[in-house]
Amino acid sequence: MAVTRPPVHSSDAASSVWTFFRDRRFVTLFMTDIWERFSFFGMQALLFVYAIAPASAGGLGLGAGQAGTVFGLYMAIVFVCSLPGGWAGDRLFGSRRAILYGALSIAAGHYLMAVPAQGTFVVGLGLIAAGTGLVKPNMPELFRAMYPKVSSSRREAAFSLFYMSIQVSALVAPIATGWLGERVNWHLGFGLAALGMTLGVLQYAIGQRHYGPEGGEVPNPLEPGQRYRLVLWSLIGVSAGALLFVANALTGAPTLDHMLMFVGLVVLVSPFAYMRHLMRRPEVDADGRRRIGGMLWVLLPSAMFWMLYSQLGSTFSLFAATSTDRVVFGFEIPVSWFQSASPLFLLMIAPLAALVWVRLGDNVGSVRKLTSGMVFAGLSMLVVAIGAAGGGDDGLVSPLWLLLAFLLFVAGEINFGPVGLNLMAEVAPAGFGSRMMGLYYLFAALGAMIGGQLSRLVDVLELHVYFGSMAAVAAVVSVLMFIGARRLAARLQLRTRA
């Protein structure tokens, strides 16, 4: 019989959130999150750089625009997979098994990417996206099941520890996998991410003995007939996809381009289709439908923000590779190392940002905070545009331009990301909180997809024009959000000012 430590409840534990680390179950989840994020951010740092590397150097040999499209659509499908991943935890596996299956899928995907072949690269990306979609929505659900009586404030504090673990992993992973991938072998870099996820799977599997029934049950299981139909349609879908892939490959057509087109179409349609589905649910009354529809004027700017966010791992890396003087004291900084700038700055300024928002309280409403996040994101794009326009005789600029751009974007992300999720929870109709979160991530996927498609313009535009255009888009969206903030807050019946 599994032996578990007693749950850490607010009534029988010290006030410090660090008491959670006395529970082996919490430690198991914490370490799984660290390794999952290590593998994800390590791969993300390499993806664009590997895609633009010439085939003679072991890369895919894609143009910068096509590589940006691959990166953007990959980010998009990760967001999209969170919705069926949460559904699978609720109706098929339970949160504990969903996390295990997701971790195994991520590890398998990284191992496939360690194989030097385009076919395994594409399948590996798909497995990583699917696995991430299983892990991320089910981890907070398992935590809730572990500590049902913990106060909301302590639960939020515990999640802040998880968030910090993400940043530590994001800081270390690009340095480790980036150096190995760029300086030794690309596929060894992907292999290091696979090793990290394997360690995560092993410690999670071993840690299962500390759990009792929590997270093992399926909250809303499918009926036998529903399971049969799910398996049948899944087999039909997988078989049809495999046949199309083989037929496309046999004709010599550009398989990667066709797959990108299909994924892009799914990402484009799914946010609006899902919003319509939610508004047509019989349990949603007229007021709920009005509030869900009103959120479109928050979700569309959110898509624009995540469109800009998708540039950090793609066109920012292009700027680092082609326009940045990366030699410091005789050492050439790998391109992928710049991806560690965001988590570094986030760890530095997140506590300050939290203090500022607490001090300001409700004097600054949610929509205004989102607007400030968009402004900072636009300033980040403007800094890169100015840097790209002001290169020296060799066309290279100081890496400080890129670091300043990352810093400004992080300031925007701190304002935009958490506030957007909190706003979705605040306006969600009763019983629709999780589904509204899924809707938010679908629009984030839409933004990442658009950002990936727009990155094709770097093949025909100068970088300063491209980033200047991104800054202009952010400026227009910011002005529209600022003008409409009060009216939107009233329409959504927000408890705080605009």
Coordinates of C-alpha atoms in Angstrom, one line a residue:
M1 CA 0.0 0.0 0.0
A2 CA 1.3 3.4 -0.9
V3 CA 2.4 5.5 2.1
T4 CA 1.6 9.2 1.9
R5 CA 2.4 12.1 4.1
P6 CA -0.6 13.9 5.5
P7 CA -1.8 16.8 3.4
V8 CA -0.4 20.2 4.4
H9 CA -3.5 22.2 5.3
S10 CA -3.6 25.8 6.3
S11 CA -5.0 24.7 9.7
D12 CA -2.1 22.4 10.7
A13 CA 1.0 23.9 9.0
A14 CA 3.1 27.0 9.4
S15 CA 2.2 30.0 7.4
S16 CA 5.3 29.8 5.2
V17 CA 4.7 28.3 1.8
W18 CA 7.9 26.4 2.1
T19 CA 6.1 23.9 4.3
F20 CA 4.8 22.4 1.1
F21 CA 8.3 20.9 0.6
R22 CA 7.7 18.6 3.6
D23 CA 5.3 16.7 1.4
R24 CA 6.9 14.3 -1.0
R25 CA 3.9 14.6 -3.4
F26 CA 4.6 18.3 -3.8
V27 CA 8.3 17.7 -4.3
T28 CA 7.5 15.2 -7.0
L29 CA 5.3 17.7 -8.9
F30 CA 7.8 20.4 -8.4
M31 CA 10.7 18.4 -9.9
T32 CA 8.5 17.2 -12.8
D33 CA 7.7 20.8 -13.7
I34 CA 11.4 21.8 -13.6
W35 CA 12.4 19.0 -15.9
E36 CA 9.5 19.5 -18.3
R37 CA 10.3 23.2 -18.6
F38 CA 14.0 22.4 -19.0
S39 CA 13.3 20.2 -22.0
F40 CA 10.8 22.7 -23.4
F41 CA 12.9 25.8 -23.2
G42 CA 16.0 24.0 -24.2
M43 CA 14.4 22.8 -27.4
Q44 CA 12.7 26.2 -28.0
A45 CA 16.1 28.0 -27.8
L46 CA 17.5 25.6 -30.5
L47 CA 14.5 25.3 -32.8
F48 CA 14.8 28.5 -34.9
V49 CA 18.6 28.5 -35.0
Y50 CA 18.6 24.8 -36.1
A51 CA 16.0 25.5 -38.7
I52 CA 18.0 28.3 -40.4
A53 CA 21.3 26.4 -40.1
P54 CA 22.5 25.2 -43.6
A55 CA 22.1 21.5 -44.3
S56 CA 25.9 21.3 -44.7
A57 CA 26.1 22.3 -41.0
G58 CA 23.5 19.7 -39.9
G59 CA 20.5 22.1 -39.9
L60 CA 17.3 22.1 -41.9
G61 CA 18.5 24.8 -44.3
L62 CA 15.2 26.7 -44.2
G63 CA 14.9 30.4 -45.0
A64 CA 14.5 32.7 -42.1
G65 CA 10.8 33.3 -43.0
Q66 CA 9.9 29.7 -43.2
A67 CA 11.8 28.9 -40.0
G68 CA 9.9 31.6 -38.2
T69 CA 6.6 30.1 -39.5
V70 CA 7.7 26.7 -38.1
F71 CA 8.5 28.3 -34.7
G72 CA 5.2 30.3 -34.6
L73 CA 3.0 27.3 -35.5
Y74 CA 4.8 25.1 -33.0
M75 CA 4.1 27.6 -30.3
A76 CA 0.5 27.8 -31.5
I77 CA -0.1 24.1 -31.4
V78 CA 1.3 23.9 -27.9
F79 CA -1.3 26.4 -26.8
V80 CA -4.1 24.5 -28.7
C81 CA -3.1 21.1 -27.2
S82 CA -3.8 22.5 -23.7
L83 CA -7.6 22.3 -24.4
P84 CA -7.8 18.6 -25.3
G85 CA -5.1 17.8 -22.7
G86 CA -7.3 19.2 -20.0
W87 CA -10.3 17.3 -21.4
A88 CA -8.3 14.1 -21.4
G89 CA -7.5 14.5 -17.8
D90 CA -11.1 15.1 -16.8
R91 CA -12.7 12.4 -18.9
L92 CA -10.1 9.7 -19.8
F93 CA -7.1 9.4 -17.5
G94 CA -7.4 11.5 -14.3
S95 CA -4.8 14.2 -13.7
R96 CA -2.0 11.9 -12.4
R97 CA -2.0 9.5 -15.4
A98 CA -2.4 12.4 -17.8
I99 CA 0.8 14.0 -16.5
L100 CA 2.7 10.7 -16.8
Y101 CA 1.5 10.1 -20.3
G102 CA 2.3 13.7 -21.2
A103 CA 5.8 13.4 -19.8
L104 CA 6.4 10.2 -21.8
S105 CA 5.2 11.9 -25.0
I106 CA 7.5 14.8 -24.5
A107 CA 10.5 12.5 -23.8
A108 CA 9.7 10.5 -26.9
G109 CA 9.4 13.6 -29.0
H110 CA 12.8 14.9 -27.9
Y111 CA 14.4 11.5 -28.7
L112 CA 12.9 11.6 -32.2
M113 CA 14.3 15.1 -32.7
A114 CA 17.7 13.7 -31.7
V115 CA 17.6 11.6 -34.9
P116 CA 19.0 13.5 -37.9
A117 CA 16.0 13.2 -40.2
Q118 CA 13.2 15.7 -41.3
G119 CA 10.5 13.1 -40.8
T120 CA 11.4 12.4 -37.2
F121 CA 11.8 16.2 -36.6
V122 CA 8.2 16.8 -37.5
V123 CA 6.8 13.9 -35.6
G124 CA 8.9 14.8 -32.6
L125 CA 7.6 18.3 -32.5
G126 CA 4.0 16.9 -32.6
L127 CA 4.7 14.6 -29.7
I128 CA 6.3 17.4 -27.6
A129 CA 3.3 19.7 -28.3
A130 CA 0.8 16.9 -27.4
G131 CA 2.7 16.0 -24.2
T132 CA 2.9 19.6 -23.1
G133 CA -0.8 19.9 -23.7
L134 CA -1.4 17.0 -21.3
V135 CA 1.0 18.2 -18.6
K136 CA 0.3 21.9 -18.2
P137 CA -3.5 21.9 -17.6
N138 CA -3.5 18.7 -15.4
M139 CA -0.7 19.8 -13.0
P140 CA -2.7 22.5 -11.3
E141 CA -5.7 20.2 -11.2
L142 CA -3.6 17.5 -9.4
F143 CA -2.3 20.1 -7.0
R144 CA -5.9 21.2 -6.2
A145 CA -6.9 17.5 -5.5
M146 CA -3.8 17.1 -3.2
Y147 CA -4.7 20.1 -1.1
P148 CA -8.5 20.6 -1.2
K149 CA -8.6 22.6 2.1
V150 CA -5.7 24.9 1.5
S151 CA -6.6 28.5 1.4
S152 CA -6.7 30.4 -1.8
S153 CA -3.8 32.6 -0.8
R154 CA -1.5 29.6 0.1
R155 CA -2.5 27.9 -3.1
E156 CA -1.5 31.0 -5.1
A157 CA 1.8 31.1 -3.2
A158 CA 2.5 27.5 -4.0
F159 CA 1.8 28.1 -7.7
S160 CA 4.3 31.0 -7.5
L161 CA 6.9 28.5 -6.6
F162 CA 6.0 26.5 -9.7
Y163 CA 6.3 29.7 -11.7
M164 CA 9.7 30.4 -10.3
S165 CA 10.8 26.9 -11.2
I166 CA 9.8 27.6 -14.8
Q167 CA 12.0 30.6 -14.9
V168 CA 15.0 28.8 -13.4
S169 CA 14.7 26.1 -16.0
A170 CA 14.2 28.6 -18.8
L171 CA 17.4 30.4 -17.6
V172 CA 19.6 27.3 -17.5
A173 CA 18.2 25.2 -20.4
P174 CA 19.2 27.5 -23.4
I175 CA 22.7 27.8 -22.0
A176 CA 23.1 24.0 -21.7
T177 CA 21.3 22.8 -24.8
G178 CA 22.4 25.9 -26.8
W179 CA 26.1 25.4 -26.4
L180 CA 25.9 21.6 -27.1
G181 CA 23.6 22.1 -30.1
E182 CA 25.4 25.1 -31.7
R183 CA 29.0 24.2 -30.9
V184 CA 29.0 20.4 -31.0
N185 CA 25.9 18.8 -32.7
W186 CA 22.3 20.0 -33.1
H187 CA 20.9 16.6 -32.3
L188 CA 23.0 16.2 -29.2
G189 CA 21.4 19.4 -28.0
F190 CA 17.9 18.0 -28.5
G191 CA 19.1 14.8 -26.9
L192 CA 20.1 16.7 -23.8
A193 CA 16.5 18.0 -23.6
A194 CA 15.4 14.4 -23.9
L195 CA 17.7 13.3 -21.1
G196 CA 16.2 16.0 -18.9
M197 CA 12.7 14.9 -19.5
T198 CA 13.6 11.3 -19.0
L199 CA 14.9 12.2 -15.5
G200 CA 11.6 14.0 -15.0
V201 CA 9.6 10.9 -16.0
L202 CA 11.6 8.6 -13.7
Q203 CA 11.3 10.8 -10.6
Y204 CA 7.6 11.2 -11.3
A205 CA 7.1 7.5 -11.6
I206 CA 9.0 6.7 -8.5
G207 CA 7.2 9.5 -6.6
Q208 CA 3.8 7.8 -7.3
R209 CA 4.3 5.6 -4.2
H210 CA 3.8 8.7 -2.1
Y211 CA 0.3 9.4 -3.5
G212 CA -3.0 8.0 -2.2
P213 CA -6.2 8.3 -4.3
E214 CA -5.9 12.0 -5.1
G215 CA -5.6 12.7 -8.8
G216 CA -6.1 9.0 -9.7
E217 CA -9.8 9.1 -10.3
V218 CA -11.4 10.3 -13.5
P219 CA -13.7 13.2 -12.5
N220 CA -16.2 12.9 -15.4
P221 CA -15.5 9.6 -17.2
L222 CA -16.8 8.8 -20.6
E223 CA -19.5 6.2 -21.0
P224 CA -18.4 2.9 -22.7
G225 CA -20.2 3.9 -25.9
Q226 CA -18.5 7.3 -25.9
R227 CA -15.1 5.6 -25.4
Y228 CA -15.7 3.3 -28.3
R229 CA -16.6 6.2 -30.6
L230 CA -13.6 8.2 -29.4
V231 CA -11.2 5.3 -30.2
L232 CA -12.9 4.7 -33.5
W233 CA -12.7 8.3 -34.7
S234 CA -9.1 8.7 -33.3
L235 CA -8.0 5.7 -35.4
I236 CA -9.8 7.0 -38.5
G237 CA -8.1 10.4 -38.0
V238 CA -4.7 9.0 -37.4
S239 CA -5.0 6.7 -40.4
A240 CA -6.2 9.4 -42.7
G241 CA -3.3 11.7 -41.5
A242 CA -0.8 9.0 -42.1
L243 CA -2.1 8.2 -45.5
L244 CA -2.0 11.9 -46.5
F245 CA 1.5 12.2 -45.2
V246 CA 2.7 9.1 -47.1
A247 CA 0.9 10.2 -50.3
N248 CA 2.4 13.7 -50.0
A249 CA 5.9 12.3 -49.5
L250 CA 5.6 9.9 -52.5
T251 CA 4.6 12.7 -54.8
G252 CA 7.7 14.7 -53.8
A253 CA 5.5 17.6 -52.7
P254 CA 6.8 19.9 -49.9
T255 CA 5.5 17.9 -47.0
L256 CA 6.6 20.5 -44.3
D257 CA 4.8 23.3 -46.1
H258 CA 1.5 21.3 -46.4
M259 CA 1.6 20.3 -42.8
L260 CA 2.1 23.9 -41.8
M261 CA -0.8 25.0 -43.9
F262 CA -3.1 22.4 -42.2
V263 CA -2.0 23.3 -38.7
G264 CA -2.4 27.0 -39.5
L265 CA -6.0 26.4 -40.7
V266 CA -6.9 24.5 -37.5
V267 CA -5.4 27.3 -35.3
L268 CA -7.2 30.0 -37.3
V269 CA -10.6 28.4 -37.0
S270 CA -10.6 26.9 -33.5
P271 CA -10.7 30.0 -31.3
F272 CA -13.8 31.4 -32.9
A273 CA -15.5 28.0 -33.2
Y274 CA -14.9 27.3 -29.5
M275 CA -16.2 30.7 -28.5
R276 CA -19.4 30.1 -30.5
H277 CA -19.7 26.6 -28.8
L278 CA -19.4 28.2 -25.4
M279 CA -22.0 30.9 -26.2
R280 CA -24.5 28.2 -27.4
R281 CA -24.3 26.1 -24.3
P282 CA -27.8 25.8 -22.8
E283 CA -26.5 26.5 -19.3
V284 CA -25.1 29.9 -20.3
D285 CA -27.8 32.6 -19.8
A286 CA -28.1 35.9 -21.8
D287 CA -25.8 37.7 -19.4
G288 CA -23.1 35.0 -19.7
R289 CA -23.3 35.1 -23.5
R290 CA -22.9 38.9 -23.4
R291 CA -19.9 38.7 -21.2
I292 CA -18.3 35.9 -23.3
G293 CA -18.9 37.9 -26.5
G294 CA -17.5 41.0 -24.8
M295 CA -14.3 39.2 -24.0
L296 CA -13.6 39.1 -27.7
W297 CA -12.3 42.7 -27.3
V298 CA -9.8 41.5 -24.8
L299 CA -9.0 38.2 -26.6
L300 CA -8.1 39.9 -29.9
P301 CA -5.5 42.3 -28.3
S302 CA -4.2 39.2 -26.4
A303 CA -3.7 37.5 -29.7
M304 CA -1.7 40.5 -30.9
F305 CA 0.4 40.4 -27.7
W306 CA 1.3 36.7 -28.2
M307 CA 2.0 37.5 -31.9
L308 CA 4.7 39.8 -30.6
Y309 CA 5.8 37.2 -28.0
S310 CA 6.4 34.7 -30.8
Q311 CA 9.1 37.0 -32.2
L312 CA 11.3 36.4 -29.2
G313 CA 12.3 32.9 -30.2
S314 CA 12.4 33.5 -33.9
T315 CA 13.1 37.0 -35.4
F316 CA 14.9 38.1 -32.2
S317 CA 17.2 35.1 -32.7
L318 CA 17.6 36.1 -36.3
F319 CA 18.6 39.6 -35.1
A320 CA 21.1 38.0 -32.7
A321 CA 22.6 35.8 -35.5
T322 CA 22.9 38.4 -38.2
S323 CA 22.9 41.9 -36.7
T324 CA 24.5 41.5 -33.2
D325 CA 28.2 41.7 -32.3
R326 CA 28.3 38.5 -30.2
V327 CA 32.0 38.5 -29.4
V328 CA 32.6 39.6 -25.8
F329 CA 36.2 39.4 -24.4
G330 CA 37.1 37.1 -27.3
F331 CA 34.2 34.7 -26.7
E332 CA 31.4 34.4 -29.2
I333 CA 28.1 34.1 -27.5
P334 CA 25.9 31.4 -29.0
V335 CA 22.7 32.7 -30.5
S336 CA 20.5 30.5 -28.3
W337 CA 22.0 31.9 -25.1
F338 CA 20.0 35.2 -25.6
Q339 CA 16.9 33.2 -24.9
S340 CA 18.0 33.1 -21.2
A341 CA 17.6 36.9 -21.0
S342 CA 13.8 36.7 -20.6
P343 CA 13.7 34.4 -17.5
L344 CA 16.7 36.3 -16.0
F345 CA 14.9 39.6 -16.2
L346 CA 11.7 38.0 -15.1
L347 CA 13.3 36.7 -11.9
M348 CA 14.8 40.1 -11.3
I349 CA 11.8 42.3 -11.7
A350 CA 8.7 40.1 -11.0
P351 CA 8.8 40.8 -7.2
L352 CA 9.0 44.5 -7.9
A353 CA 6.1 44.4 -10.3
A354 CA 4.0 42.4 -7.8
L355 CA 4.8 45.0 -5.1
V356 CA 3.8 47.9 -7.5
W357 CA 0.5 46.3 -8.4
V358 CA -0.4 45.6 -4.7
R359 CA 0.4 49.2 -3.8
L360 CA -1.7 50.6 -6.6
G361 CA -4.6 48.2 -5.8
D362 CA -7.8 48.8 -7.8
N363 CA -6.7 52.3 -8.8
V364 CA -5.4 50.8 -12.0
G365 CA -8.0 48.4 -13.6
S366 CA -7.4 45.2 -15.5
V367 CA -7.8 46.7 -19.0
R368 CA -5.3 49.5 -18.2
K369 CA -2.8 46.9 -17.0
L370 CA -3.2 45.0 -20.3
T371 CA -2.7 48.2 -22.2
S372 CA 0.6 49.0 -20.3
G373 CA 1.8 45.5 -21.2
M374 CA 1.1 46.1 -24.8
V375 CA 2.9 49.4 -24.7
F376 CA 6.1 47.8 -23.2
A377 CA 5.9 45.0 -25.9
G378 CA 5.7 47.7 -28.6
L379 CA 8.7 49.6 -27.1
S380 CA 10.6 46.3 -27.2
M381 CA 10.0 46.0 -30.9
L382 CA 10.9 49.6 -31.4
V383 CA 14.3 49.2 -29.7
V384 CA 15.2 46.3 -32.0
A385 CA 14.1 48.4 -35.0
I386 CA 16.3 51.3 -33.9
G387 CA 19.2 48.9 -33.3
A388 CA 18.8 47.2 -36.7
A389 CA 18.8 50.6 -38.4
G390 CA 21.9 51.8 -36.7
G391 CA 24.5 49.1 -37.3
G392 CA 28.2 50.0 -37.7
D393 CA 30.4 49.5 -40.8
D394 CA 30.1 45.8 -40.4
G395 CA 26.3 46.0 -39.9
L396 CA 26.6 44.7 -36.3
V397 CA 25.3 46.4 -33.1
S398 CA 26.0 46.0 -29.4
P399 CA 24.2 43.0 -27.7
L400 CA 22.8 45.6 -25.3
W401 CA 20.2 46.6 -27.8
L402 CA 18.8 43.0 -27.8
L403 CA 19.1 42.8 -24.0
L404 CA 17.2 46.0 -23.6
A405 CA 14.5 44.7 -25.9
F406 CA 14.1 41.5 -23.9
L407 CA 13.9 43.6 -20.6
L408 CA 11.1 45.8 -22.0
F409 CA 9.2 42.8 -23.3
V410 CA 9.5 41.1 -19.9
A411 CA 8.0 44.2 -18.3
G412 CA 5.1 43.9 -20.7
E413 CA 4.7 40.2 -20.1
I414 CA 4.5 40.6 -16.3
N415 CA 1.6 43.1 -16.9
F416 CA -0.2 41.2 -19.6
G417 CA 0.1 37.5 -19.0
P418 CA -1.2 37.1 -15.3
V419 CA -3.7 39.9 -15.7
G420 CA -5.3 38.4 -18.8
L421 CA -5.8 35.0 -17.1
N422 CA -7.2 36.6 -14.0
L423 CA -9.6 38.7 -16.2
M424 CA -10.8 35.5 -17.9
A425 CA -11.6 34.0 -14.5
E426 CA -13.3 37.1 -13.3
V427 CA -15.8 37.4 -16.2
A428 CA -16.4 33.6 -16.7
P429 CA -20.0 32.4 -16.2
A430 CA -20.4 30.0 -13.2
G431 CA -18.9 26.6 -14.0
F432 CA -17.0 27.8 -17.1
G433 CA -13.7 28.9 -15.5
S434 CA -11.6 26.2 -17.0
R435 CA -13.2 26.4 -20.4
M436 CA -12.7 30.2 -20.5
M437 CA -9.0 29.6 -19.7
G438 CA -9.0 27.2 -22.7
L439 CA -10.5 29.9 -24.8
Y440 CA -7.7 32.3 -23.8
Y441 CA -5.0 29.9 -24.8
L442 CA -6.7 29.3 -28.2
F443 CA -6.5 33.0 -28.9
A444 CA -2.8 32.9 -27.7
A445 CA -2.3 30.2 -30.3
L446 CA -3.9 32.3 -32.9
G447 CA -1.5 35.1 -32.1
A448 CA 1.5 32.8 -32.2
M449 CA 0.4 31.4 -35.6
I450 CA -0.1 34.9 -37.0
G451 CA 3.4 35.9 -35.7
G452 CA 4.9 32.9 -37.4
Q453 CA 3.3 33.7 -40.7
L454 CA 4.3 37.4 -40.5
S455 CA 7.9 36.3 -39.9
R456 CA 8.0 35.3 -43.6
L457 CA 8.3 39.0 -44.3
V458 CA 11.9 39.1 -43.0
D459 CA 12.8 37.5 -46.3
V460 CA 11.7 40.6 -48.2
L461 CA 11.9 43.5 -45.6
E462 CA 14.9 45.0 -43.9
L463 CA 14.9 44.1 -40.2
H464 CA 14.4 47.7 -39.0
V465 CA 11.3 48.0 -41.2
Y466 CA 9.9 44.6 -40.0
F467 CA 10.3 45.4 -36.3
G468 CA 9.2 49.0 -36.8
S469 CA 6.0 47.6 -38.3
M470 CA 5.5 45.4 -35.3
A471 CA 6.0 48.4 -33.0
A472 CA 3.4 50.3 -35.0
V473 CA 0.8 47.5 -34.7
A474 CA 1.4 47.5 -30.9
A475 CA 0.9 51.2 -30.8
V476 CA -2.4 51.1 -32.6
V477 CA -3.7 48.3 -30.4
S478 CA -2.6 50.1 -27.3
V479 CA -4.4 53.3 -28.3
L480 CA -7.6 51.3 -29.1
M481 CA -7.4 49.5 -25.7
F482 CA -6.9 52.8 -23.8
I483 CA -9.8 54.5 -25.5
G484 CA -12.2 51.6 -25.0
A485 CA -11.1 50.6 -21.5
R486 CA -13.9 52.1 -19.5
R487 CA -16.6 51.0 -21.9
L488 CA -15.3 47.5 -21.9
A489 CA -15.0 47.3 -18.1
A490 CA -18.6 48.4 -17.8
R491 CA -19.8 45.9 -20.4
L492 CA -18.0 43.0 -18.7
Q493 CA -19.2 44.1 -15.3
L494 CA -15.7 44.2 -13.9
R495 CA -15.4 44.7 -10.1
T496 CA -12.4 47.0 -10.6
R497 CA -12.0 50.2 -12.6
A498 CA -11.0 50.2 -16.2

